[in-house]
Amino acid sequence: KNTVLLMGYQAEGTRGRTIMDKKETVKIHGREVPINAQIEMIDGFSGHADYNEMLAWLMPFNKPPRNTFMVHGEEEASRSMAEKIKQTYNWNVTIPTFGESFELE
């Protein structure tokens, strides 16, 4: 029997996420390939800070930035984090769309 061992977070829309969700097939090089293996996950190997760690990292700022940009993470999680930063610190938070640019002073 074959096993696919996934480590860490698998973002939505990725092959890793498709495999993690135990779908019947995964698209590789344009072809649907059957997943004929046992799927196992190991958590705890992420280099990312969690929700509370991010808020704690922001706390010591003496002066809020003019704008805080949320540019990494899934849409729902980014919206939730942006709202929490706004509520907790009263900061201006922007979630840019793909390709959107800003002029910084």
CSV table of C-alpha atoms in Angstrom, one decimal:
chain,number,residue,atom,x,y,z
A,1,LYS,CA,0.0,0.0,0.0
A,2,ASN,CA,1.2,3.5,-0.8
A,3,THR,CA,1.0,6.5,1.6
A,4,VAL,CA,1.2,10.2,0.7
A,5,LEU,CA,2.4,12.2,3.8
A,6,LEU,CA,1.5,15.9,3.8
A,7,MET,CA,3.3,18.2,6.2
A,8,GLY,CA,1.9,21.6,7.2
A,9,TYR,CA,-0.8,23.8,5.7
A,10,GLN,CA,-2.3,23.0,2.3
A,11,ALA,CA,-3.9,26.1,0.7
A,12,GLU,CA,-7.2,25.9,-1.1
A,13,GLY,CA,-6.9,25.4,-4.8
A,14,THR,CA,-3.5,23.5,-4.6
A,15,ARG,CA,-2.8,19.9,-5.4
A,16,GLY,CA,-1.8,19.3,-1.8
A,17,ARG,CA,-5.3,20.5,-0.6
A,18,THR,CA,-7.0,18.3,-3.2
A,19,ILE,CA,-5.0,15.3,-1.9
A,20,MET,CA,-5.6,16.3,1.7
A,21,ASP,CA,-9.4,16.5,1.1
A,22,LYS,CA,-9.1,12.9,-0.2
A,23,LYS,CA,-10.6,13.6,-3.6
A,24,GLU,CA,-10.7,10.7,-6.0
A,25,THR,CA,-8.4,12.4,-8.5
A,26,VAL,CA,-5.8,15.2,-8.7
A,27,LYS,CA,-4.9,17.2,-11.8
A,28,ILE,CA,-1.2,16.9,-12.7
A,29,HIS,CA,0.2,18.4,-15.9
A,30,GLY,CA,-3.4,18.8,-17.2
A,31,ARG,CA,-4.4,15.2,-16.6
A,32,GLU,CA,-6.7,13.8,-13.9
A,33,VAL,CA,-4.7,11.2,-11.9
A,34,PRO,CA,-6.4,8.8,-9.6
A,35,ILE,CA,-5.3,9.0,-5.9
A,36,ASN,CA,-4.7,5.4,-5.0
A,37,ALA,CA,-2.9,5.9,-1.8
A,38,GLN,CA,-3.5,6.4,1.9
A,39,ILE,CA,-3.3,10.1,2.8
A,40,GLU,CA,-1.8,11.1,6.2
A,41,MET,CA,-1.1,14.6,7.5
A,42,ILE,CA,1.5,15.9,10.0
A,43,ASP,CA,0.7,19.2,11.6
A,44,GLY,CA,3.0,21.6,13.4
A,45,PHE,CA,5.6,22.2,10.7
A,46,SER,CA,4.5,25.7,9.6
A,47,GLY,CA,6.7,28.7,9.5
A,48,HIS,CA,3.6,30.9,9.8
A,49,ALA,CA,2.4,32.7,12.9
A,50,ASP,CA,-1.1,31.9,14.1
A,51,TYR,CA,-3.8,34.5,14.7
A,52,ASN,CA,-2.9,35.3,18.3
A,53,GLU,CA,0.9,35.4,17.6
A,54,MET,CA,0.2,38.0,14.8
A,55,LEU,CA,-1.9,40.2,17.2
A,56,ALA,CA,0.8,39.9,19.9
A,57,TRP,CA,3.5,40.9,17.3
A,58,LEU,CA,1.5,44.1,16.4
A,59,MET,CA,0.9,45.1,20.1
A,60,PRO,CA,4.3,46.9,20.8
A,61,PHE,CA,4.0,49.3,17.9
A,62,ASN,CA,4.3,52.8,19.4
A,63,LYS,CA,2.7,54.5,16.4
A,64,PRO,CA,0.3,52.7,14.0
A,65,PRO,CA,1.3,52.5,10.4
A,66,ARG,CA,-0.6,54.6,7.9
A,67,ASN,CA,-1.9,51.4,6.4
A,68,THR,CA,-1.5,47.7,7.0
A,69,PHE,CA,-1.8,45.4,4.0
A,70,MET,CA,-3.0,41.8,4.3
A,71,VAL,CA,-1.4,40.1,1.4
A,72,HIS,CA,-1.1,36.4,2.5
A,73,GLY,CA,-3.7,34.0,3.5
A,74,GLU,CA,-7.1,32.7,2.4
A,75,GLU,CA,-9.8,35.2,1.8
A,76,GLU,CA,-12.0,34.5,4.8
A,77,ALA,CA,-9.0,34.3,7.2
A,78,SER,CA,-7.6,37.6,5.8
A,79,ARG,CA,-10.9,39.3,6.3
A,80,SER,CA,-11.2,38.0,9.8
A,81,MET,CA,-7.7,39.1,10.7
A,82,ALA,CA,-8.1,42.5,9.1
A,83,GLU,CA,-11.3,43.1,11.1
A,84,LYS,CA,-9.7,42.0,14.4
A,85,ILE,CA,-6.7,44.4,13.8
A,86,LYS,CA,-9.2,47.3,13.1
A,87,GLN,CA,-11.2,46.5,16.2
A,88,THR,CA,-8.2,45.9,18.5
A,89,TYR,CA,-5.8,48.6,17.4
A,90,ASN,CA,-8.0,51.0,15.3
A,91,TRP,CA,-5.6,50.6,12.4
A,92,ASN,CA,-6.4,51.1,8.7
A,93,VAL,CA,-6.2,47.7,7.1
A,94,THR,CA,-6.4,46.9,3.3
A,95,ILE,CA,-6.8,43.6,1.6
A,96,PRO,CA,-5.5,44.2,-1.9
A,97,THR,CA,-6.9,42.3,-4.9
A,98,PHE,CA,-4.4,40.4,-7.1
A,99,GLY,CA,-2.4,42.8,-9.2
A,100,GLU,CA,-3.6,45.9,-7.3
A,101,SER,CA,-0.9,48.5,-6.6
A,102,PHE,CA,-0.6,51.3,-4.2
A,103,GLU,CA,1.6,54.4,-4.1
A,104,LEU,CA,3.3,54.8,-0.8
A,105,GLU,CA,4.6,58.0,0.7
